[in-house]
């Protein structure tokens, strides 16, 4: 039973699913750069590594929680609902972010002392900014971009192919009951 009905069936072919996944990637791509920018705006330089560690651990926590929730939703309501549930969480997060987030200089409850604390180190080391197009002239930019272009497809292939391989080759399956995920195998690996 799918509570969302046929309206949730937005992708019915591999090509349509590929297009949806492409746009998900386009939307996802700004996530970590935006998080780094937020940390740079809200934390003094001496505290940025700790703040980056906190948001990075939040992303890892999501990677732990999602495999517990998504299979349950998929089994009970179908794979379309799993996409909708994760999409709704994302949309709520974005809405909350747009409503609540302000730069420190524009934040209504931030005091002058707090603002000076955030910016005191930045004022001492302020340098010229680099235009985005100029980044394309650096070899390091191309090395990183080409490396990601060549390795990410391999990573995602294994990420999505390995569960099916383990299931067929080693009869590894996942059972969901009462909100917890437990693995069962018919023979040892």
PDB file of C-alpha atoms in Angstrom, residues 58-149:
ATOM      1  CA  UNK A  58      25.822  15.591  11.373  1.00  0.00           C
ATOM      2  CA  UNK A  59      26.148  14.442   7.759  1.00  0.00           C
ATOM      3  CA  UNK A  60      27.582  11.140   8.969  1.00  0.00           C
ATOM      4  CA  UNK A  61      24.758  10.788  11.489  1.00  0.00           C
ATOM      5  CA  UNK A  62      22.336  11.155   8.582  1.00  0.00           C
ATOM      6  CA  UNK A  63      24.201   8.389   6.775  1.00  0.00           C
ATOM      7  CA  UNK A  64      23.630   6.184   9.826  1.00  0.00           C
ATOM      8  CA  UNK A  65      19.962   7.062  10.364  1.00  0.00           C
ATOM      9  CA  UNK A  66      18.851   6.929   6.709  1.00  0.00           C
ATOM     10  CA  UNK A  67      19.572   3.179   6.278  1.00  0.00           C
ATOM     11  CA  UNK A  68      17.355   2.543   9.287  1.00  0.00           C
ATOM     12  CA  UNK A  69      14.413   4.652   8.078  1.00  0.00           C
ATOM     13  CA  UNK A  70      14.469   4.311   4.276  1.00  0.00           C
ATOM     14  CA  UNK A  71      14.211   0.478   4.096  1.00  0.00           C
ATOM     15  CA  UNK A  72      11.297   0.516   6.540  1.00  0.00           C
ATOM     16  CA  UNK A  73       9.465   3.140   4.483  1.00  0.00           C
ATOM     17  CA  UNK A  74      10.280   1.258   1.266  1.00  0.00           C
ATOM     18  CA  UNK A  75       8.946  -2.076   2.582  1.00  0.00           C
ATOM     19  CA  UNK A  76       5.765  -0.584   4.024  1.00  0.00           C
ATOM     20  CA  UNK A  77       4.939   2.127   1.470  1.00  0.00           C
ATOM     21  CA  UNK A  78       7.064   1.495  -1.646  1.00  0.00           C
ATOM     22  CA  UNK A  79      10.245   2.989  -3.036  1.00  0.00           C
ATOM     23  CA  UNK A  80       8.494   6.114  -4.283  1.00  0.00           C
ATOM     24  CA  UNK A  81       7.470   6.950  -0.723  1.00  0.00           C
ATOM     25  CA  UNK A  82      11.068   6.549   0.451  1.00  0.00           C
ATOM     26  CA  UNK A  83      12.093   9.281  -1.976  1.00  0.00           C
ATOM     27  CA  UNK A  84       9.193  11.454  -0.866  1.00  0.00           C
ATOM     28  CA  UNK A  85       9.954  11.039   2.841  1.00  0.00           C
ATOM     29  CA  UNK A  86      13.596  12.005   2.427  1.00  0.00           C
ATOM     30  CA  UNK A  87      12.559  14.843   0.119  1.00  0.00           C
ATOM     31  CA  UNK A  88      10.090  16.174   2.688  1.00  0.00           C
ATOM     32  CA  UNK A  89      12.803  16.199   5.370  1.00  0.00           C
ATOM     33  CA  UNK A  90      15.074  18.077   2.975  1.00  0.00           C
ATOM     34  CA  UNK A  91      12.359  20.582   2.064  1.00  0.00           C
ATOM     35  CA  UNK A  92      11.590  21.219   5.742  1.00  0.00           C
ATOM     36  CA  UNK A  93      15.281  21.776   6.466  1.00  0.00           C
ATOM     37  CA  UNK A  94      15.579  24.227   3.555  1.00  0.00           C
ATOM     38  CA  UNK A  95      12.448  26.124   4.638  1.00  0.00           C
ATOM     39  CA  UNK A  96      13.695  26.362   8.225  1.00  0.00           C
ATOM     40  CA  UNK A  97      17.094  27.523   6.970  1.00  0.00           C
ATOM     41  CA  UNK A  98      15.601  30.297   4.807  1.00  0.00           C
ATOM     42  CA  UNK A  99      13.351  31.476   7.639  1.00  0.00           C
ATOM     43  CA  UNK A 100      15.912  31.411  10.472  1.00  0.00           C
ATOM     44  CA  UNK A 101      19.380  31.898   8.972  1.00  0.00           C
ATOM     45  CA  UNK A 102      20.957  35.365   8.975  1.00  0.00           C
ATOM     46  CA  UNK A 103      24.539  36.476   8.541  1.00  0.00           C
ATOM     47  CA  UNK A 104      26.055  37.587  11.849  1.00  0.00           C
ATOM     48  CA  UNK A 105      25.935  41.279  10.900  1.00  0.00           C
ATOM     49  CA  UNK A 106      22.179  40.996  10.180  1.00  0.00           C
ATOM     50  CA  UNK A 107      21.207  38.727  13.074  1.00  0.00           C
ATOM     51  CA  UNK A 108      18.693  40.437  15.388  1.00  0.00           C
ATOM     52  CA  UNK A 109      19.915  38.955  18.697  1.00  0.00           C
ATOM     53  CA  UNK A 110      23.692  39.050  18.166  1.00  0.00           C
ATOM     54  CA  UNK A 111      25.410  41.604  20.403  1.00  0.00           C
ATOM     55  CA  UNK A 112      28.230  43.890  19.331  1.00  0.00           C
ATOM     56  CA  UNK A 113      30.691  42.025  21.553  1.00  0.00           C
ATOM     57  CA  UNK A 114      29.762  38.705  19.923  1.00  0.00           C
ATOM     58  CA  UNK A 115      30.125  40.201  16.459  1.00  0.00           C
ATOM     59  CA  UNK A 116      33.572  41.610  17.314  1.00  0.00           C
ATOM     60  CA  UNK A 117      34.578  38.191  18.690  1.00  0.00           C
ATOM     61  CA  UNK A 118      33.579  36.485  15.428  1.00  0.00           C
ATOM     62  CA  UNK A 119      35.363  38.996  13.184  1.00  0.00           C
ATOM     63  CA  UNK A 120      38.440  39.968  15.210  1.00  0.00           C
ATOM     64  CA  UNK A 121      40.777  37.413  13.572  1.00  0.00           C
ATOM     65  CA  UNK A 122      39.280  37.914  10.106  1.00  0.00           C
ATOM     66  CA  UNK A 123      39.950  41.661  10.191  1.00  0.00           C
ATOM     67  CA  UNK A 124      43.631  41.033  10.864  1.00  0.00           C
ATOM     68  CA  UNK A 125      44.084  38.669   7.891  1.00  0.00           C
ATOM     69  CA  UNK A 126      41.669  40.011   5.261  1.00  0.00           C
ATOM     70  CA  UNK A 127      43.024  39.616   1.731  1.00  0.00           C
ATOM     71  CA  UNK A 128      41.728  40.029  -1.814  1.00  0.00           C
ATOM     72  CA  UNK A 129      38.997  37.651  -2.955  1.00  0.00           C
ATOM     73  CA  UNK A 130      39.418  35.406  -6.001  1.00  0.00           C
ATOM     74  CA  UNK A 131      36.820  35.560  -8.803  1.00  0.00           C
ATOM     75  CA  UNK A 132      35.219  32.189  -9.595  1.00  0.00           C
ATOM     76  CA  UNK A 133      36.331  32.135 -13.234  1.00  0.00           C
ATOM     77  CA  UNK A 134      39.951  32.747 -12.217  1.00  0.00           C
ATOM     78  CA  UNK A 135      39.852  29.442 -10.302  1.00  0.00           C
ATOM     79  CA  UNK A 136      39.643  27.656 -13.657  1.00  0.00           C
ATOM     80  CA  UNK A 137      43.144  28.887 -14.496  1.00  0.00           C
ATOM     81  CA  UNK A 138      44.689  26.950 -11.566  1.00  0.00           C
ATOM     82  CA  UNK A 139      46.052  23.453 -12.152  1.00  0.00           C
ATOM     83  CA  UNK A 140      44.895  22.424  -8.650  1.00  0.00           C
ATOM     84  CA  UNK A 141      41.264  23.157  -9.586  1.00  0.00           C
ATOM     85  CA  UNK A 142      41.514  20.933 -12.654  1.00  0.00           C
ATOM     86  CA  UNK A 143      43.347  18.185 -10.751  1.00  0.00           C
ATOM     87  CA  UNK A 144      40.609  18.064  -8.126  1.00  0.00           C
ATOM     88  CA  UNK A 145      37.782  18.271 -10.689  1.00  0.00           C
ATOM     89  CA  UNK A 146      39.197  15.549 -12.940  1.00  0.00           C
ATOM     90  CA  UNK A 147      39.942  13.326  -9.941  1.00  0.00           C
ATOM     91  CA  UNK A 148      36.361  13.646  -8.680  1.00  0.00           C
ATOM     92  CA  UNK A 149      34.998  13.106 -12.195  1.00  0.00           C
TER      93      UNK A 149
END
